Tab-separated table of C-alpha atoms in Angstrom:
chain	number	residue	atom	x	y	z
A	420	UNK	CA	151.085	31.098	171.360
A	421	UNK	CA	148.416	31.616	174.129
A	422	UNK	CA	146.234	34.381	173.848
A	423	UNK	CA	148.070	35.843	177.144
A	424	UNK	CA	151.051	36.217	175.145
A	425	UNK	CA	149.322	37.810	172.068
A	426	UNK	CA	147.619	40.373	174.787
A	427	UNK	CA	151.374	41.400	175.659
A	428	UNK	CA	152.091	42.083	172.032
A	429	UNK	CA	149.181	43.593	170.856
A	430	UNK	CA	146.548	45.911	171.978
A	431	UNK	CA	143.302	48.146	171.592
A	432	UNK	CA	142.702	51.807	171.587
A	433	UNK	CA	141.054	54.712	170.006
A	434	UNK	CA	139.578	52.711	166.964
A	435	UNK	CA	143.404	51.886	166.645
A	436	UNK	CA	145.373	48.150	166.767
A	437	UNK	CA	148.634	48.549	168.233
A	438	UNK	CA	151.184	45.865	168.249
A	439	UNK	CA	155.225	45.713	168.853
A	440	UNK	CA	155.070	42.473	166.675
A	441	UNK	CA	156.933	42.950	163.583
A	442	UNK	CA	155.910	40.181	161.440
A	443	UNK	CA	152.147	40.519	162.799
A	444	UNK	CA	152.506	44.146	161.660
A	445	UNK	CA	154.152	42.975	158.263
A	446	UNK	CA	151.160	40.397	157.731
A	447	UNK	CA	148.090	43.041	158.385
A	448	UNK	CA	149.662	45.271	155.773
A	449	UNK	CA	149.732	42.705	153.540
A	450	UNK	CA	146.860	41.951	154.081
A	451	UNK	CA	145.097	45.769	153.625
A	452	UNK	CA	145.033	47.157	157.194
A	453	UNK	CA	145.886	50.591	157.049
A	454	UNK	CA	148.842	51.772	158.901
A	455	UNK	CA	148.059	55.228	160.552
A	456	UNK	CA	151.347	55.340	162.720
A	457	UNK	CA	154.704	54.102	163.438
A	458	UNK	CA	155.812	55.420	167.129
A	459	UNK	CA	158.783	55.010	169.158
A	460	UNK	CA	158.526	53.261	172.808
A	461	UNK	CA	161.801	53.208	174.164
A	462	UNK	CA	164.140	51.476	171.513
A	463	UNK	CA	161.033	49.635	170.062
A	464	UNK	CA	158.600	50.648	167.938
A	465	UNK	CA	154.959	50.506	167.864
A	466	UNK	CA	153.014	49.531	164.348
A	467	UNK	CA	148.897	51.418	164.837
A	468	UNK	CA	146.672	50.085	162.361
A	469	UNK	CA	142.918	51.289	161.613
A	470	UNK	CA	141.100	48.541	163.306
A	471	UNK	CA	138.430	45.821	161.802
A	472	UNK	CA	135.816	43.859	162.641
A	473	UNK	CA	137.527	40.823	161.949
A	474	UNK	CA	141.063	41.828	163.524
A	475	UNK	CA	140.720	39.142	166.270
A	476	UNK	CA	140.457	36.595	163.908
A	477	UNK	CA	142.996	37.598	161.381
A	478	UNK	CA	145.347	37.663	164.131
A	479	UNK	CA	144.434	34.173	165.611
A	480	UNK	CA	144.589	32.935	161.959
A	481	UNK	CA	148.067	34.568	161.835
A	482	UNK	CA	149.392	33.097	164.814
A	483	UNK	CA	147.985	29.974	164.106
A	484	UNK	CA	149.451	29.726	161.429
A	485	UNK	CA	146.310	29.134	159.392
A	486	UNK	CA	146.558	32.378	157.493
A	487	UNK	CA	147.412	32.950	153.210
A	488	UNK	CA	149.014	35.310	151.989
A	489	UNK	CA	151.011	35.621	148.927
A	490	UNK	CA	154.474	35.186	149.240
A	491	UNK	CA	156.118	37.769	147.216
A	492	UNK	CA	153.877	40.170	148.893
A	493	UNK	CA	154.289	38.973	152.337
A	494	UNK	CA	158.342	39.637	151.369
A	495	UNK	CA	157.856	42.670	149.664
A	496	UNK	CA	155.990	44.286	152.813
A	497	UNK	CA	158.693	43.265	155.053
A	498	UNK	CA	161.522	44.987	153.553
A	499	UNK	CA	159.067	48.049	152.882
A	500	UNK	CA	158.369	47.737	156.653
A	501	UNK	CA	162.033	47.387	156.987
A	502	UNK	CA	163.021	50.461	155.518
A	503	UNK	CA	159.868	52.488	157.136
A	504	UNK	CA	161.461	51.278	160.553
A	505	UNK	CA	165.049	52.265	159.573
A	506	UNK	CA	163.924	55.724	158.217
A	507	UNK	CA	161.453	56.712	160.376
């Protein structure tokens, strides 16, 4: 993916990282971001994490696929961010 894509699916603002990517979302819980907020845009839904220093590289290292992460965890934060999604 070329960083102009990732700049459609994620952004900056207020100390915040926002992306619409749900398996980006899924991977910086997993990894310890802090989710501060789940809001609705449209029918889609927006994932705000407390941003880091090193955000911009976790995310290349996600999409590049370069990243670890253990994979019950990885599976266990995707149906938790399943049912957050479904009853939020």
């Amino acid at each position: 993916m070329s960083s102009g894509q990732a700049k459609c699916d994620a952004s900056v603002q207020d100390n915040g990282f926002e992306t619409r990517d749900f398996y980006l979302a899924c991977f910086l819980r997993c990894t310890g971001y802090e989710l501060l907020d789940l809001r609705a845009e449209g029918r889609r839904k927006v994932f705000v994490f407390r941003d880091r220093p090193s955000r911009r590289d976790d995310v290349l290292s996600f999409y590049g696929d370069g990243a670890m992460v253990p994979p019950l965890a990885f599976s266990t934060t995707v149906k938790d961010m399943k049912a957050l999604l479904h009853n939020a």
